[in-house]
PDB file of C-alpha atoms in Angstrom:
ATOM      1  CA  MET U   1     -26.178  -6.229  80.658  1.00 59.00           C
ATOM      2  CA  LYS U   2     -25.689  -4.091  83.763  1.00 60.00           C
ATOM      3  CA  LYS U   3     -29.176  -2.611  83.394  1.00 64.00           C
ATOM      4  CA  THR U   4     -30.686  -6.072  83.087  1.00 62.00           C
ATOM      5  CA  ILE U   5     -28.974  -7.306  86.237  1.00 61.00           C
ATOM      6  CA  ALA U   6     -29.909  -4.134  88.114  1.00 57.00           C
ATOM      7  CA  THR U   7     -33.536  -4.465  87.003  1.00 61.00           C
ATOM      8  CA  ILE U   8     -33.693  -8.099  88.084  1.00 63.00           C
ATOM      9  CA  LEU U   9     -32.188  -7.312  91.493  1.00 58.00           C
ATOM     10  CA  PHE U  10     -34.538  -4.374  91.990  1.00 60.00           C
ATOM     11  CA  SER U  11     -37.533  -6.533  91.035  1.00 60.00           C
ATOM     12  CA  MET U  12     -36.483  -9.144  93.584  1.00 56.00           C
ATOM     13  CA  ILE U  13     -36.212  -6.477  96.278  1.00 59.00           C
ATOM     14  CA  LEU U  14     -39.670  -5.141  95.456  1.00 54.00           C
ATOM     15  CA  ALA U  15     -41.150  -8.628  95.390  1.00 53.00           C
ATOM     16  CA  GLY U  16     -39.681  -9.384  98.796  1.00 52.00           C
ATOM     17  CA  ASN U  17     -41.033  -6.168 100.291  1.00 52.00           C
ATOM     18  CA  ILE U  18     -44.740  -6.414  99.466  1.00 56.00           C
ATOM     19  CA  SER U  19     -45.909  -4.623 102.593  1.00 64.00           C
ATOM     20  CA  ALA U  20     -45.141  -0.948 102.979  1.00 72.00           C
ATOM     21  CA  PHE U  21     -44.420  -1.458 106.661  1.00 82.00           C
ATOM     22  CA  THR U  22     -41.258  -3.114 107.920  1.00 86.00           C
ATOM     23  CA  GLU U  23     -40.981  -5.166 111.084  1.00 89.00           C
ATOM     24  CA  LEU U  24     -39.720  -2.072 112.879  1.00 85.00           C
ATOM     25  CA  ASP U  25     -42.751  -0.099 111.693  1.00 86.00           C
ATOM     26  CA  ASN U  26     -45.116  -2.822 112.873  1.00 88.00           C
ATOM     27  CA  LEU U  27     -43.366  -2.935 116.246  1.00 87.00           C
ATOM     28  CA  LEU U  28     -43.674   0.832 116.566  1.00 86.00           C
ATOM     29  CA  ILE U  29     -47.397   0.604 115.781  1.00 87.00           C
ATOM     30  CA  ALA U  30     -47.907  -2.124 118.367  1.00 88.00           C
ATOM     31  CA  GLU U  31     -45.915  -0.410 121.116  1.00 88.00           C
ATOM     32  CA  ALA U  32     -47.370   3.096 120.688  1.00 88.00           C
ATOM     33  CA  THR U  33     -49.696   3.026 123.683  1.00 88.00           C
ATOM     34  CA  THR U  34     -48.975   6.236 125.587  1.00 91.00           C
ATOM     35  CA  PRO U  35     -49.616   9.737 124.219  1.00 91.00           C
ATOM     36  CA  ASP U  36     -45.881  10.450 124.012  1.00 92.00           C
ATOM     37  CA  LEU U  37     -45.182   7.255 122.081  1.00 90.00           C
ATOM     38  CA  LYS U  38     -48.114   7.968 119.769  1.00 90.00           C
ATOM     39  CA  LYS U  39     -46.717  11.441 119.086  1.00 92.00           C
ATOM     40  CA  ILE U  40     -43.310   9.962 118.272  1.00 91.00           C
ATOM     41  CA  ALA U  41     -44.889   7.340 116.011  1.00 91.00           C
ATOM     42  CA  LYS U  42     -46.960   9.974 114.218  1.00 92.00           C
ATOM     43  CA  GLU U  43     -43.877  12.128 113.599  1.00 94.00           C
ATOM     44  CA  TYR U  44     -41.977   9.070 112.348  1.00 92.00           C
ATOM     45  CA  PHE U  45     -44.709   8.026 109.907  1.00 93.00           C
ATOM     46  CA  ASN U  46     -45.183  11.603 108.676  1.00 95.00           C
ATOM     47  CA  LYS U  47     -41.434  11.794 107.997  1.00 95.00           C
ATOM     48  CA  LYS U  48     -41.487   8.467 106.151  1.00 93.00           C
ATOM     49  CA  ALA U  49     -44.472   9.666 104.084  1.00 94.00           C
ATOM     50  CA  LYS U  50     -42.639  12.882 103.215  1.00 96.00           C
ATOM     51  CA  ASP U  51     -39.503  10.959 102.209  1.00 95.00           C
ATOM     52  CA  HIS U  52     -41.465   8.607  99.969  1.00 95.00           C
ATOM     53  CA  LYS U  53     -43.332  11.523  98.391  1.00 96.00           C
ATOM     54  CA  GLU U  54     -40.015  13.237  97.588  1.00 96.00           C
ATOM     55  CA  LEU U  55     -38.725   9.983  96.121  1.00 94.00           C
ATOM     56  CA  ALA U  56     -41.855   9.668  93.972  1.00 94.00           C
ATOM     57  CA  ASP U  57     -41.375  13.223  92.706  1.00 94.00           C
ATOM     58  CA  LYS U  58     -37.765  12.398  91.822  1.00 94.00           C
ATOM     59  CA  TYR U  59     -38.843   9.313  89.879  1.00 93.00           C
ATOM     60  CA  LYS U  60     -41.577  11.292  88.105  1.00 93.00           C
ATOM     61  CA  SER U  61     -39.030  13.849  86.951  1.00 92.00           C
ATOM     62  CA  LEU U  62     -36.718  11.065  85.774  1.00 88.00           C
ATOM     63  CA  SER U  63     -39.561   9.425  83.849  1.00 87.00           C
ATOM     64  CA  SER U  64     -40.187  12.612  81.890  1.00 85.00           C
ATOM     65  CA  GLN U  65     -36.550  13.054  80.850  1.00 82.00           C
ATOM     66  CA  SER U  66     -34.825  11.524  77.869  1.00 78.00           C
ATOM     67  CA  HIS U  67     -31.755   9.567  78.896  1.00 70.00           C
ATOM     68  CA  GLY U  68     -30.309   9.060  75.428  1.00 73.00           C
ATOM     69  CA  GLY U  69     -29.557   5.720  73.892  1.00 71.00           C
ATOM     70  CA  LYS U  70     -31.898   3.610  71.829  1.00 79.00           C
ATOM     71  CA  ALA U  71     -35.582   4.451  71.711  1.00 75.00           C
ATOM     72  CA  THR U  72     -36.697   1.100  73.123  1.00 78.00           C
ATOM     73  CA  ALA U  73     -34.317   1.373  76.061  1.00 78.00           C
ATOM     74  CA  ASP U  74     -35.457   4.951  76.677  1.00 78.00           C
ATOM     75  CA  VAL U  75     -39.116   3.883  76.708  1.00 84.00           C
ATOM     76  CA  ALA U  76     -38.282   1.023  79.073  1.00 85.00           C
ATOM     77  CA  ASP U  77     -36.481   3.426  81.410  1.00 85.00           C
ATOM     78  CA  LYS U  78     -39.445   5.805  81.381  1.00 89.00           C
ATOM     79  CA  GLU U  79     -41.824   2.958  82.239  1.00 90.00           C
ATOM     80  CA  LYS U  80     -39.494   1.773  84.992  1.00 92.00           C
ATOM     81  CA  TYR U  81     -39.401   5.218  86.575  1.00 92.00           C
ATOM     82  CA  LYS U  82     -43.184   5.583  86.279  1.00 93.00           C
ATOM     83  CA  LYS U  83     -43.656   2.281  88.108  1.00 93.00           C
ATOM     84  CA  LEU U  84     -41.186   3.327  90.789  1.00 93.00           C
ATOM     85  CA  ALA U  85     -42.995   6.652  91.201  1.00 94.00           C
ATOM     86  CA  ASP U  86     -46.352   4.886  91.545  1.00 94.00           C
ATOM     87  CA  HIS U  87     -44.905   2.488  94.102  1.00 94.00           C
ATOM     88  CA  ALA U  88     -43.379   5.319  96.131  1.00 94.00           C
ATOM     89  CA  ASP U  89     -46.685   7.230  95.989  1.00 94.00           C
ATOM     90  CA  LYS U  90     -48.562   4.201  97.321  1.00 94.00           C
ATOM     91  CA  GLU U  91     -46.088   3.779 100.162  1.00 93.00           C
ATOM     92  CA  ALA U  92     -46.296   7.489 100.980  1.00 94.00           C
ATOM     93  CA  ALA U  93     -50.084   7.211 101.160  1.00 94.00           C
ATOM     94  CA  ALA U  94     -49.824   4.156 103.423  1.00 92.00           C
ATOM     95  CA  TYR U  95     -47.436   5.922 105.802  1.00 92.00           C
ATOM     96  CA  LYS U  96     -49.598   9.058 105.818  1.00 94.00           C
ATOM     97  CA  ALA U  97     -52.710   6.987 106.574  1.00 92.00           C
ATOM     98  CA  GLN U  98     -50.897   5.279 109.445  1.00 91.00           C
ATOM     99  CA  ALA U  99     -49.729   8.642 110.810  1.00 91.00           C
ATOM    100  CA  ASP U 100     -53.302   9.934 110.690  1.00 90.00           C
ATOM    101  CA  LYS U 101     -54.426   7.016 112.873  1.00 87.00           C
ATOM    102  CA  PHE U 102     -52.354   8.334 115.779  1.00 85.00           C
TER     103      PHE U 102
END
């Protein structure tokens, strides 16, 4: 029951956050006009890309582990972690691409 509720809440969060960039990120992109601000923005987006890449690696390692329990629940957990890893990889690529624009 707890896993079901957690999965539903997590799905709602992901559905609400379709874009990789938050309002703060978009504001930073728009306001980065001087070389110093562009440098700060580039460092910020590189850091975000690194964080998301580390998160994706964590999810990939979790997807390859057996967590015990019933086989169907274990397969569902593995699929969940694979999807999370793919999502984090996509966000890392988006942040890296944005950093490369500066």
